[in-house]
PDB file of C-alpha atoms in Angstrom:
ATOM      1  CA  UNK A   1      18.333  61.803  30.324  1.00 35.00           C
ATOM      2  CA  UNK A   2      16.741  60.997  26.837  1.00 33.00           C
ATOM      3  CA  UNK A   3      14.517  58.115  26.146  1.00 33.00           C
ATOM      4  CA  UNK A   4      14.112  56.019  23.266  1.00 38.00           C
ATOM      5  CA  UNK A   5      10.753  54.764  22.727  1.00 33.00           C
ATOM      6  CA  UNK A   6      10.015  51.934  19.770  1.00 40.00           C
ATOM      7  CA  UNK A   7       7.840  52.332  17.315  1.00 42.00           C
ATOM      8  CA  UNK A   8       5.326  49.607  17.238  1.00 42.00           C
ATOM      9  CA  UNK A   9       6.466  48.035  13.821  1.00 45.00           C
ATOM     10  CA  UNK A  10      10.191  48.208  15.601  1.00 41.00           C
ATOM     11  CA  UNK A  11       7.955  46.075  18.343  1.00 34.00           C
ATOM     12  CA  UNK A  12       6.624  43.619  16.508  1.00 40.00           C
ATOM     13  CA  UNK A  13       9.900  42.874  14.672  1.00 40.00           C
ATOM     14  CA  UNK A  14      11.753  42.196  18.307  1.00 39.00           C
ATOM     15  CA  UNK A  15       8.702  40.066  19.086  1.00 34.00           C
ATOM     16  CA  UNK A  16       8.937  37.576  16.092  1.00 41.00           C
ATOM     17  CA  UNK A  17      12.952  37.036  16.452  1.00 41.00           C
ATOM     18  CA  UNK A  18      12.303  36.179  20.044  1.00 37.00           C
ATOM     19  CA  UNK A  19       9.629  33.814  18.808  1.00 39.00           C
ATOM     20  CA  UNK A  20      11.466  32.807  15.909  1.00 39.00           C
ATOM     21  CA  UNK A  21      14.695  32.097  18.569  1.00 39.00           C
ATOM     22  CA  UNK A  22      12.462  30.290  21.364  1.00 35.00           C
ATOM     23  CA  UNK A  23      11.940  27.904  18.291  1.00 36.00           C
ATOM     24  CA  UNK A  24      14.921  27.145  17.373  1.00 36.00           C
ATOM     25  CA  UNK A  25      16.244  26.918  21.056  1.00 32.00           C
ATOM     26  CA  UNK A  26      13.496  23.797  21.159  1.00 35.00           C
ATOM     27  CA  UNK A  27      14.165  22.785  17.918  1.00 31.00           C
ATOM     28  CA  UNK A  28      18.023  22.081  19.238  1.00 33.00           C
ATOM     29  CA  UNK A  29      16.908  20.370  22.539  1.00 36.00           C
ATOM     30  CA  UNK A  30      13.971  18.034  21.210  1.00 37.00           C
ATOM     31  CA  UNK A  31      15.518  17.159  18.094  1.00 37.00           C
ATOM     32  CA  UNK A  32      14.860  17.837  14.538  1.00 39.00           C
ATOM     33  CA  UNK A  33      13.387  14.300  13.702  1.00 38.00           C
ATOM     34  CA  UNK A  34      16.772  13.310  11.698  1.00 40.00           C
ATOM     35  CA  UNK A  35      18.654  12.365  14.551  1.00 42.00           C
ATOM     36  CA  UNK A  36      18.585   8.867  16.646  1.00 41.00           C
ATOM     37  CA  UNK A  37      15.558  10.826  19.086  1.00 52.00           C
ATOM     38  CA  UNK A  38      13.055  10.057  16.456  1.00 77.00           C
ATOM     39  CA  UNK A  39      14.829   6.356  15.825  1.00 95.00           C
ATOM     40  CA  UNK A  40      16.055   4.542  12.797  1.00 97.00           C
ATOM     41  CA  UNK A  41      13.297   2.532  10.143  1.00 97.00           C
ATOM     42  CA  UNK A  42      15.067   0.136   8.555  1.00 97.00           C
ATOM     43  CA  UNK A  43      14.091  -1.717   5.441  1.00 97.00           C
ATOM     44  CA  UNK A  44      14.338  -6.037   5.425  1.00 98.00           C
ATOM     45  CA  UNK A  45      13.664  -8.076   2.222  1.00 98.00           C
ATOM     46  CA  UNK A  46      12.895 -11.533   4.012  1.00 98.00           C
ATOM     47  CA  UNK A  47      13.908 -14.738   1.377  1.00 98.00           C
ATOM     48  CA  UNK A  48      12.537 -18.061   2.379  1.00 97.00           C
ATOM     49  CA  UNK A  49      14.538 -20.752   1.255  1.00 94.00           C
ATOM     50  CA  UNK A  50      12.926 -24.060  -0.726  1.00 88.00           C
ATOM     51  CA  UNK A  51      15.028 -27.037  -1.562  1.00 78.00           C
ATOM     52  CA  UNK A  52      12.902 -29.858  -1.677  1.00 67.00           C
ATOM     53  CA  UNK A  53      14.902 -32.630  -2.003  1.00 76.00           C
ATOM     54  CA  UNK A  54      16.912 -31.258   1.175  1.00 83.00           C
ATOM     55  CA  UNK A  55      14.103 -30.705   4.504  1.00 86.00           C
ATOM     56  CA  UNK A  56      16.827 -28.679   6.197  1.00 88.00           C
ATOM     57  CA  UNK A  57      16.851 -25.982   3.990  1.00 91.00           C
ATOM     58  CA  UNK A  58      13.264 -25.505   3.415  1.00 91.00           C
ATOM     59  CA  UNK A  59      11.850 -22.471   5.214  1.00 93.00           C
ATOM     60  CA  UNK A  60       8.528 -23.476   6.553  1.00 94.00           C
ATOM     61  CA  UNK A  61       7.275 -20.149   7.874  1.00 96.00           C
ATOM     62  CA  UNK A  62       4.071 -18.561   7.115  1.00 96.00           C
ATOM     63  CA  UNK A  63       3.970 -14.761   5.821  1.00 97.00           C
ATOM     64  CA  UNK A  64       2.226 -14.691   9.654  1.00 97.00           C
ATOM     65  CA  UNK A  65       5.319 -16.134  10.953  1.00 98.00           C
ATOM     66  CA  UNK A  66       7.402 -14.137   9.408  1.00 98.00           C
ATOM     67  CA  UNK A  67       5.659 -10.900  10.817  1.00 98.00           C
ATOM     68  CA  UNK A  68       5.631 -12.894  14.302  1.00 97.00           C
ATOM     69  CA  UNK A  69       9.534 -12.836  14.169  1.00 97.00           C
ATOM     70  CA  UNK A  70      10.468  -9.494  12.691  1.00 98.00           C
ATOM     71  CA  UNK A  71       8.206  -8.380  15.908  1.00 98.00           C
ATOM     72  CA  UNK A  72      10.131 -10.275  18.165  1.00 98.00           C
ATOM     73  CA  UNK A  73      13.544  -8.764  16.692  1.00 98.00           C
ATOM     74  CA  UNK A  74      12.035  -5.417  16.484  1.00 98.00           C
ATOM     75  CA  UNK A  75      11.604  -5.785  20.830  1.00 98.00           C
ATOM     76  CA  UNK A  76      15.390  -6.707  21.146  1.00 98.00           C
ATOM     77  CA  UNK A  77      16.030  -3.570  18.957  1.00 98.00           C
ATOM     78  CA  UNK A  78      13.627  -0.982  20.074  1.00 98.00           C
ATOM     79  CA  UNK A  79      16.250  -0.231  23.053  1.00 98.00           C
ATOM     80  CA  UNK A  80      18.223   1.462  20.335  1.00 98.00           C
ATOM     81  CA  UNK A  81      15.553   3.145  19.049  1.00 98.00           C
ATOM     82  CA  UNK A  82      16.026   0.965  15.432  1.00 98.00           C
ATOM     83  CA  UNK A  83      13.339  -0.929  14.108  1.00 98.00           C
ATOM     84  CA  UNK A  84      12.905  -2.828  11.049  1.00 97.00           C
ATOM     85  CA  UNK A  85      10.262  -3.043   8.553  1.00 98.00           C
ATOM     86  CA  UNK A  86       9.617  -5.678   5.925  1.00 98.00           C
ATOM     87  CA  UNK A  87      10.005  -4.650   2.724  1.00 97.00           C
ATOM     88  CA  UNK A  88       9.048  -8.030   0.787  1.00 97.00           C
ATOM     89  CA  UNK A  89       8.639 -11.724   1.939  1.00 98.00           C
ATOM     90  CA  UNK A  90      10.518 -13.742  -1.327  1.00 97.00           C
ATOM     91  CA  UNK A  91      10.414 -17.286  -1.475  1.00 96.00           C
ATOM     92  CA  UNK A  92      13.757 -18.465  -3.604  1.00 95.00           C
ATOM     93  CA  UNK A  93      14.995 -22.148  -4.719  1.00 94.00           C
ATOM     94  CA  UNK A  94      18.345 -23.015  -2.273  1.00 93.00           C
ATOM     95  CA  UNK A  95      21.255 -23.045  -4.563  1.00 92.00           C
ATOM     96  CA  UNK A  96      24.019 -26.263  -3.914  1.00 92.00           C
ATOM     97  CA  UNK A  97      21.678 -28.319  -1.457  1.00 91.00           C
ATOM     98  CA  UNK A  98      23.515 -31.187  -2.186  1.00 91.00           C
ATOM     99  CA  UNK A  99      26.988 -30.304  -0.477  1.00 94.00           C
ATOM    100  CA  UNK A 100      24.424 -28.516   2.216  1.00 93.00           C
ATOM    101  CA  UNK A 101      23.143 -32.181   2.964  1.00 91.00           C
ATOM    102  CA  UNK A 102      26.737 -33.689   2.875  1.00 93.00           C
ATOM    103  CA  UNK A 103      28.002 -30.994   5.183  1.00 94.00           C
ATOM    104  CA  UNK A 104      25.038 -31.727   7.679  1.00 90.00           C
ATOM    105  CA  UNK A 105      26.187 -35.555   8.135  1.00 91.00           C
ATOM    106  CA  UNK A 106      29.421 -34.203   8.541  1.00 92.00           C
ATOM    107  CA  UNK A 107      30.479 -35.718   4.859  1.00 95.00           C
ATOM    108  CA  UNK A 108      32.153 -31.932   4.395  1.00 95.00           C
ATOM    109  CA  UNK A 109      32.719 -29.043   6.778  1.00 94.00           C
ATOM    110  CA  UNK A 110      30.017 -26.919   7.704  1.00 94.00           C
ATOM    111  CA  UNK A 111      31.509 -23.156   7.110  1.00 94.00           C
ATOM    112  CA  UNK A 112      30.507 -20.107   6.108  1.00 95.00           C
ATOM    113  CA  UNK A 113      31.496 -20.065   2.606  1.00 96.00           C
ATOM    114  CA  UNK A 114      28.984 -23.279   1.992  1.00 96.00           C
ATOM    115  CA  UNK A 115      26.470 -21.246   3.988  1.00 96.00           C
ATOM    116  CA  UNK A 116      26.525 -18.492   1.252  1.00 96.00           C
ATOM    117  CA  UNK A 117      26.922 -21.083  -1.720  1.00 96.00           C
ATOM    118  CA  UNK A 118      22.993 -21.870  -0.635  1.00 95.00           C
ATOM    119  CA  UNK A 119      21.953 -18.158  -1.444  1.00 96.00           C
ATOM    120  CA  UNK A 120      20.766 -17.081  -4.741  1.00 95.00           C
ATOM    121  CA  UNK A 121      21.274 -13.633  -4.739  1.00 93.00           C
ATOM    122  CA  UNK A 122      19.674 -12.370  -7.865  1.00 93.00           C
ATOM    123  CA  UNK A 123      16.584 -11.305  -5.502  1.00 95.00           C
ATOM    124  CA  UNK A 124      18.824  -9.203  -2.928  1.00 96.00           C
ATOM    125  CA  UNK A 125      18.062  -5.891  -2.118  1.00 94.00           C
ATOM    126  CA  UNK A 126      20.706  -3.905  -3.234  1.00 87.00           C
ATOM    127  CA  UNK A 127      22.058  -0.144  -3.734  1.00 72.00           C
ATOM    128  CA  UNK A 128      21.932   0.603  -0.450  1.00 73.00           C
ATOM    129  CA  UNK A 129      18.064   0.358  -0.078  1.00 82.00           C
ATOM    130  CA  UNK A 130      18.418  -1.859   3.170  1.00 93.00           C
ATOM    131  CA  UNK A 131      18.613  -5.213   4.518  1.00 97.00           C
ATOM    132  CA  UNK A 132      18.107  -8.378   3.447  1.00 98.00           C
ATOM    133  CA  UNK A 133      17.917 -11.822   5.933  1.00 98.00           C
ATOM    134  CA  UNK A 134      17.380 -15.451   4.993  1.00 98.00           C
ATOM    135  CA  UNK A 135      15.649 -18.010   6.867  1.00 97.00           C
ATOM    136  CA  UNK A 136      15.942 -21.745   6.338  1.00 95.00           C
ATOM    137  CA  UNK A 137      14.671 -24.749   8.388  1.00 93.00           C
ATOM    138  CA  UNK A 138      17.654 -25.686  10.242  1.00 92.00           C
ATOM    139  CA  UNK A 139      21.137 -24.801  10.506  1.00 93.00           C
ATOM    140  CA  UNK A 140      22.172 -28.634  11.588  1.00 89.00           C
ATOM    141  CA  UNK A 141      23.059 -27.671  15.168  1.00 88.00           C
ATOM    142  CA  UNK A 142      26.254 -26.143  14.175  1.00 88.00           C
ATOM    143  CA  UNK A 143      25.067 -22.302  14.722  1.00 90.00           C
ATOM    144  CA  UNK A 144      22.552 -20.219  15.127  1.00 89.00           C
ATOM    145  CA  UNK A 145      22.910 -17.991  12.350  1.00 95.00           C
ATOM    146  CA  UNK A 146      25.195 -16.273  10.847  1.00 97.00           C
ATOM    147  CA  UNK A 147      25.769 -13.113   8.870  1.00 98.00           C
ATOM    148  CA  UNK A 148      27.506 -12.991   5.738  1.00 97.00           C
ATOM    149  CA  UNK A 149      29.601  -9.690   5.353  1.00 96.00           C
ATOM    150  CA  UNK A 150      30.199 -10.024   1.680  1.00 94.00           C
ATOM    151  CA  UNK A 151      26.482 -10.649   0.335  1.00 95.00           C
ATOM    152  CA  UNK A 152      25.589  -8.858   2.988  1.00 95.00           C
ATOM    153  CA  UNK A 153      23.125 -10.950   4.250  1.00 97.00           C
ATOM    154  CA  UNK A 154      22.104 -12.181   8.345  1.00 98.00           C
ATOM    155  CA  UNK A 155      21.180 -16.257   7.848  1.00 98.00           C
ATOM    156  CA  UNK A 156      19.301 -18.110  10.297  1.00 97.00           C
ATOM    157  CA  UNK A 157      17.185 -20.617  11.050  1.00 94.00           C
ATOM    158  CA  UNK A 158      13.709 -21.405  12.028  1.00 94.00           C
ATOM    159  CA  UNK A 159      15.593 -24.137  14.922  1.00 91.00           C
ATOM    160  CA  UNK A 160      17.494 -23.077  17.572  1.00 88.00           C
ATOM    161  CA  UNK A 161      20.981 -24.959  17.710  1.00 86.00           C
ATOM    162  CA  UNK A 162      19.041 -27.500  20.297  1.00 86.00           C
ATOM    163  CA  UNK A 163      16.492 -28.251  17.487  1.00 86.00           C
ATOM    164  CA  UNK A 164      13.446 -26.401  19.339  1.00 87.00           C
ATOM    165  CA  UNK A 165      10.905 -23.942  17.005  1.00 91.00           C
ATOM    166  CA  UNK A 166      10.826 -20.886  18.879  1.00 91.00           C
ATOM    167  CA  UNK A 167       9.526 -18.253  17.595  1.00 92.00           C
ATOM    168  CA  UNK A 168       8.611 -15.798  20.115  1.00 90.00           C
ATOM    169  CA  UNK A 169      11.752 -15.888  22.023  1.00 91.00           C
ATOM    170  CA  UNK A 170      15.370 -18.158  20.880  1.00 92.00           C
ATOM    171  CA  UNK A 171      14.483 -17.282  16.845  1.00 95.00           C
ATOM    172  CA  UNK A 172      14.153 -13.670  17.361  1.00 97.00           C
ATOM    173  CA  UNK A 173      17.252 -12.942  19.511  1.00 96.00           C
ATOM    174  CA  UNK A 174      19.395 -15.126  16.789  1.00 96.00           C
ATOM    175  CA  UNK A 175      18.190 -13.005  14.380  1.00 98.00           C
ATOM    176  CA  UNK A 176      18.415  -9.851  16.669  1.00 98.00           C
ATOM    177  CA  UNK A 177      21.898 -11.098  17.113  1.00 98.00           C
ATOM    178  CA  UNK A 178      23.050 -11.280  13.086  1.00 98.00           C
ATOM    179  CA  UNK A 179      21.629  -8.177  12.620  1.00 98.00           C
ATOM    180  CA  UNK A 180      23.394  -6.710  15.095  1.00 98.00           C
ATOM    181  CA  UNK A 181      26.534  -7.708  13.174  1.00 98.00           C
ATOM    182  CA  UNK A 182      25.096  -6.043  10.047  1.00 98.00           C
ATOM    183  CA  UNK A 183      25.091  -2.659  12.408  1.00 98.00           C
ATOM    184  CA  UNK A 184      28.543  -3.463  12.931  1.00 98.00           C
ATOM    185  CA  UNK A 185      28.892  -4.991  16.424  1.00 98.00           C
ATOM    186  CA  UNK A 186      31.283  -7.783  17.024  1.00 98.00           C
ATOM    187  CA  UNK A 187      31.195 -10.053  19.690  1.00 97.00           C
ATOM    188  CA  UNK A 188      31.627  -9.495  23.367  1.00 96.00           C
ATOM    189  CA  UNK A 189      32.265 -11.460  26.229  1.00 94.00           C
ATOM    190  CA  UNK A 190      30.123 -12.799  28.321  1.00 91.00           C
ATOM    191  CA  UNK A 191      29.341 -11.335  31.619  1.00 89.00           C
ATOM    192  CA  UNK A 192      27.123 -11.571  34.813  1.00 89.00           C
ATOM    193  CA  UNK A 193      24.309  -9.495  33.218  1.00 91.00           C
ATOM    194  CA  UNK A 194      24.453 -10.674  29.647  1.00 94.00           C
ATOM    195  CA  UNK A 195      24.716  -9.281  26.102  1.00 96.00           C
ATOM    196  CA  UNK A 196      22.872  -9.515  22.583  1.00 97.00           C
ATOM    197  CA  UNK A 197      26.066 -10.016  21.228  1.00 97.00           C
ATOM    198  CA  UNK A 198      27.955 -12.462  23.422  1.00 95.00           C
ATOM    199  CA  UNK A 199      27.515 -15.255  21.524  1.00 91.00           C
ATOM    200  CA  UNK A 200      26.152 -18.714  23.739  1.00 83.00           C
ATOM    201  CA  UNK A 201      26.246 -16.551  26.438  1.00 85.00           C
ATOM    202  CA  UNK A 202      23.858 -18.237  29.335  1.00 84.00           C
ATOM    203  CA  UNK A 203      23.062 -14.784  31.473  1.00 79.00           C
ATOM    204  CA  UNK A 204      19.451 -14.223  32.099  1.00 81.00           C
ATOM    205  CA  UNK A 205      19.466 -11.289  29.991  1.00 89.00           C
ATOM    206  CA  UNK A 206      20.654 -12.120  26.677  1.00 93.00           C
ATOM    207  CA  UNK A 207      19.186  -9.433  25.188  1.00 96.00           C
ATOM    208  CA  UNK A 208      20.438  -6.444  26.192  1.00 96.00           C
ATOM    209  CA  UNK A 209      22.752  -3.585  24.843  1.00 97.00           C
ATOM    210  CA  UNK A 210      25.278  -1.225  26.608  1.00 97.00           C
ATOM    211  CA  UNK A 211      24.549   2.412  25.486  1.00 97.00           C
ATOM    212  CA  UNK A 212      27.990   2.583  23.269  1.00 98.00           C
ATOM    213  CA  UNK A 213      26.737  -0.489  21.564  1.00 98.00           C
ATOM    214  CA  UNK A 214      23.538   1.384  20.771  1.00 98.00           C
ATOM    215  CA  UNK A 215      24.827   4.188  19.874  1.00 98.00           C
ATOM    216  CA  UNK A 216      27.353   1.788  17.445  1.00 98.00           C
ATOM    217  CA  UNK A 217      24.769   0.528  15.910  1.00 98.00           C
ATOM    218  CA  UNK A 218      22.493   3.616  14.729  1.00 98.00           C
ATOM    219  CA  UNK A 219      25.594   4.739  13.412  1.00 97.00           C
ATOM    220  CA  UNK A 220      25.412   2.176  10.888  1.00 97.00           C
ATOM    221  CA  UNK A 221      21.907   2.503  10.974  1.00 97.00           C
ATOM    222  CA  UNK A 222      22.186   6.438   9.892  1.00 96.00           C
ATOM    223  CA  UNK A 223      24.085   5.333   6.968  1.00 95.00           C
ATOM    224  CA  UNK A 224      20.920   3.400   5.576  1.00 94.00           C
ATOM    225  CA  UNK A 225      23.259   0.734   4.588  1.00 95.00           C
ATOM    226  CA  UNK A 226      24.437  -3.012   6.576  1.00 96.00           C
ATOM    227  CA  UNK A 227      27.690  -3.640   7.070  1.00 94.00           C
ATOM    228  CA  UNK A 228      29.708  -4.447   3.726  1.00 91.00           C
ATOM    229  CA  UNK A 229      27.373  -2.733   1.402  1.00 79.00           C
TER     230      UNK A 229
END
């Protein structure tokens, strides 16, 4: 019975496509840094709001504060791997703060659409480049934010709907919460163990996601683009 014995080039060829395969076999398994393993950085343009002949709509947060918040948002997040990195800190003149003042004494209704006729939106970060989020003073009680599909935009306020300045804990899940409709989550119901997305929801972990809704959201998030853009 014949033998067939490599030559050592022959050798050294099998040895580098088993390297070259080992490689690639962990390359599959670990992730190539593309994928949700390695997360989601997402880009924020922050616009403080100034009206000064209306106090509700004028954003009284330090660039500190700011920072303090987007931290706090980035904890809610960071079970979804997604984190979100400020990209500019604008302060902008509130457009209409007249019917915004009306609306707070219940003059007009408080909606949506006179939510977004505050904006100016000749400072938003567009094209697809990420995400942009406005702050104001208060939101008069009515909600906690809100986020506007069509600007896109998430809107909230430095007080809670009780009136409190929070901004280690109710501010950043609000805002955790708008955003979260930017990644395209709706609402859910509330249940025993809570939900970042059940809205007024009382649970002692309001907070949390289920691992669909993560995986939801860096969906979105792998498009580089909120909802609506």
């Amino acid at each position: 019975m014949s033998r067939c014995t490599p030559s050592p080039g022959a050798v050294r060829r099998s040895l580098r496509g088993w390297a070259a395969g080992l490689a690639a076999l962990a390359l599959l398994a670990c992730g190539d840094g593309a994928g949700p393993e390695s997360g989601f950085t997402l880009a924020v343009r922050v616009h403080l709001l100034e009206e000064s002949t209306v106090v509700s709509l004028d954003a009284t947060l330090t660039d500190d504060e700011v920072f303090m918040l987007i931290a706090g948002v980035n904890d809610v997040w960071a079970q979804a791997d997604i984190t979100w990195e400020i990209e500019a800190i604008v302060r902008e003149r509130a457009q209409n703060g007249i019917d915004y003042a009306r609306a707070l004494v219940g003059e007009i209704p408080f909606s949506g659409s006179l939510i977004r006729s505050v904006l100016p939106t000749d400072r938003l970060l567009r094209g697809g480049g990420g995400w942009n989020v406005f702050l104001v003073r208060d939101l008069g009680g009515f909600i906690g934010g809100i986020y506007l599909v069509d600007v896109p935009a998430a809107v909230a306020a430095e007080l809670d709907p009780e009136g409190v300045r929070d901004l280690r804990d109710a501010a950043p899940r609000i805002l955790a919460h708008e955003l979260g409709h930017s990644l395209g989550l709706p609402h859910v119901p509330c249940t025993e163990v809570g939900n970042l997305m059940a809205p007024g929801c009382p649970a002692q972990d309001r907070t949390r996601l289920e691992a669909d809704q993560a995986e939801q959201a860096r969906a979105q998030a792998r498009t580089g683009r909120p909802l609506g853009s």
